C-alpha cells in the first residue's frame, strides 16, 4: 500500500522554480488521499492566484507521484488560482 509519506517524499523532488524550494516545504500540498486501489489525489495551492509556474509544478507533481511503485493513478487539483478550472482540465484530462 502506498503511504502519504511515500507521496510527500516524491513531491519533495518538485520545486517552485522561482523560490528553489520544494512544494512540500513551501506548504503547497494539501489533502493527500490514497484509496484502496492506490489511486492518489491531492490539492496544490499556489502562493498567489496568478502564479505563472503552477502548470509546470502540477505536471511535475503528477509525474513524480506516478513513479511511486504501486500507484495506479494520480489526480492533482489546483485550488486558489485564477485559472484553476482550465488548469485542472488540462492536468487531469
mmCIF file of C-alpha atoms in Angstrom:
data_model
loop_
_atom_site.group_PDB
_atom_site.id
_atom_site.type_symbol
_atom_site.label_atom_id
_atom_site.label_comp_id
_atom_site.label_asym_id
_atom_site.label_seq_id
_atom_site.Cartn_x
_atom_site.Cartn_y
_atom_site.Cartn_z
ATOM 1 C CA UNK A 1 0.000 0.000 0.000
ATOM 2 C CA UNK A 2 1.254 3.439 -0.922
ATOM 3 C CA UNK A 3 1.544 5.779 2.077
ATOM 4 C CA UNK A 4 1.205 9.535 2.474
ATOM 5 C CA UNK A 5 4.910 9.609 3.373
ATOM 6 C CA UNK A 6 5.698 7.946 0.031
ATOM 7 C CA UNK A 7 3.726 10.668 -1.738
ATOM 8 C CA UNK A 8 5.295 13.510 0.262
ATOM 9 C CA UNK A 9 8.806 12.166 -0.294
ATOM 10 C CA UNK A 10 8.198 12.016 -4.054
ATOM 11 C CA UNK A 11 6.697 15.515 -4.088
ATOM 12 C CA UNK A 12 9.775 16.921 -2.354
ATOM 13 C CA UNK A 13 11.541 16.468 -5.715
ATOM 14 C CA UNK A 14 9.328 19.198 -7.223
ATOM 15 C CA UNK A 15 10.476 22.740 -6.506
ATOM 16 C CA UNK A 16 8.906 26.116 -7.080
ATOM 17 C CA UNK A 17 11.116 27.412 -9.922
ATOM 18 C CA UNK A 18 11.151 30.950 -8.510
ATOM 19 C CA UNK A 19 11.937 30.021 -4.923
ATOM 20 C CA UNK A 20 14.029 26.895 -5.432
ATOM 21 C CA UNK A 21 12.202 25.275 -2.501
ATOM 22 C CA UNK A 22 10.168 22.068 -2.723
ATOM 23 C CA UNK A 23 6.410 22.420 -2.990
ATOM 24 C CA UNK A 24 6.140 20.263 0.152
ATOM 25 C CA UNK A 25 8.441 22.501 2.214
ATOM 26 C CA UNK A 26 6.525 25.546 0.969
ATOM 27 C CA UNK A 27 3.269 24.031 2.258
ATOM 28 C CA UNK A 28 1.584 23.951 -1.152
ATOM 29 C CA UNK A 29 0.358 20.329 -0.883
ATOM 30 C CA UNK A 30 -2.894 19.615 0.974
ATOM 31 C CA UNK A 31 -5.445 16.822 1.372
ATOM 32 C CA UNK A 32 -3.448 13.795 0.225
ATOM 33 C CA UNK A 33 -5.786 10.837 -0.213
ATOM 34 C CA UNK A 34 -4.967 7.283 -1.250
ATOM 35 C CA UNK A 35 -7.772 4.815 -1.915
ATOM 36 C CA UNK A 36 -7.676 1.017 -1.596
ATOM 37 C CA UNK A 37 -6.562 0.692 -5.247
ATOM 38 C CA UNK A 38 -3.618 3.098 -4.732
ATOM 39 C CA UNK A 39 -5.206 5.946 -6.660
ATOM 40 C CA UNK A 40 -3.650 9.111 -5.249
ATOM 41 C CA UNK A 41 -5.186 12.574 -5.146
ATOM 42 C CA UNK A 42 -4.054 15.825 -3.582
ATOM 43 C CA UNK A 43 -4.521 19.566 -3.810
ATOM 44 C CA UNK A 44 -1.840 22.003 -4.937
ATOM 45 C CA UNK A 45 -2.352 25.539 -3.649
ATOM 46 C CA UNK A 46 -0.156 28.173 -5.358
ATOM 47 C CA UNK A 47 1.414 31.011 -3.393
ATOM 48 C CA UNK A 48 -0.586 33.534 -5.406
ATOM 49 C CA UNK A 49 -3.688 33.308 -7.640
ATOM 50 C CA UNK A 50 -1.733 34.373 -10.732
ATOM 51 C CA UNK A 51 1.254 32.049 -10.313
ATOM 52 C CA UNK A 52 2.706 31.501 -13.777
ATOM 53 C CA UNK A 53 4.556 28.321 -12.764
ATOM 54 C CA UNK A 54 1.591 26.381 -11.423
ATOM 55 C CA UNK A 55 1.084 24.276 -14.557
ATOM 56 C CA UNK A 56 4.690 23.077 -14.542
ATOM 57 C CA UNK A 57 4.621 22.363 -10.823
ATOM 58 C CA UNK A 58 1.329 20.466 -11.106
ATOM 59 C CA UNK A 59 2.545 18.356 -14.033
ATOM 60 C CA UNK A 60 5.830 17.674 -12.242
ATOM 61 C CA UNK A 61 3.955 16.682 -9.094
ATOM 62 C CA UNK A 62 1.726 14.304 -11.037
ATOM 63 C CA UNK A 63 4.710 12.670 -12.758
ATOM 64 C CA UNK A 64 6.804 12.083 -9.605
ATOM 65 C CA UNK A 65 3.846 10.525 -7.775
ATOM 66 C CA UNK A 66 3.074 8.302 -10.794
ATOM 67 C CA UNK A 67 6.633 6.928 -10.480
ATOM 68 C CA UNK A 68 5.950 5.522 -6.996
ATOM 69 C CA UNK A 69 5.767 1.744 -7.172
ATOM 70 C CA UNK A 70 2.161 0.581 -6.882
ATOM 71 C CA UNK A 71 0.470 3.893 -7.727
ATOM 72 C CA UNK A 72 -2.362 3.305 -10.171
ATOM 73 C CA UNK A 73 -3.495 6.855 -10.979
ATOM 74 C CA UNK A 74 -2.820 10.404 -9.801
ATOM 75 C CA UNK A 75 -5.195 13.366 -9.667
ATOM 76 C CA UNK A 76 -3.810 16.808 -8.879
ATOM 77 C CA UNK A 77 -6.328 19.542 -8.113
ATOM 78 C CA UNK A 78 -5.080 23.119 -8.288
ATOM 79 C CA UNK A 79 -7.030 25.373 -5.920
ATOM 80 C CA UNK A 80 -6.850 29.108 -5.387
ATOM 81 C CA UNK A 81 -5.615 30.029 -8.876
ATOM 82 C CA UNK A 82 -7.471 32.387 -11.195
ATOM 83 C CA UNK A 83 -7.349 29.752 -13.969
ATOM 84 C CA UNK A 84 -7.780 26.668 -11.799
ATOM 85 C CA UNK A 85 -10.703 25.236 -13.774
ATOM 86 C CA UNK A 86 -8.808 25.259 -17.081
ATOM 87 C CA UNK A 87 -5.564 24.065 -15.467
ATOM 88 C CA UNK A 88 -7.318 21.130 -13.769
ATOM 89 C CA UNK A 89 -8.925 20.069 -17.080
ATOM 90 C CA UNK A 90 -5.514 20.042 -18.779
ATOM 91 C CA UNK A 91 -3.671 18.264 -15.962
ATOM 92 C CA UNK A 92 -6.276 15.570 -15.350
ATOM 93 C CA UNK A 93 -7.869 15.422 -18.801
#
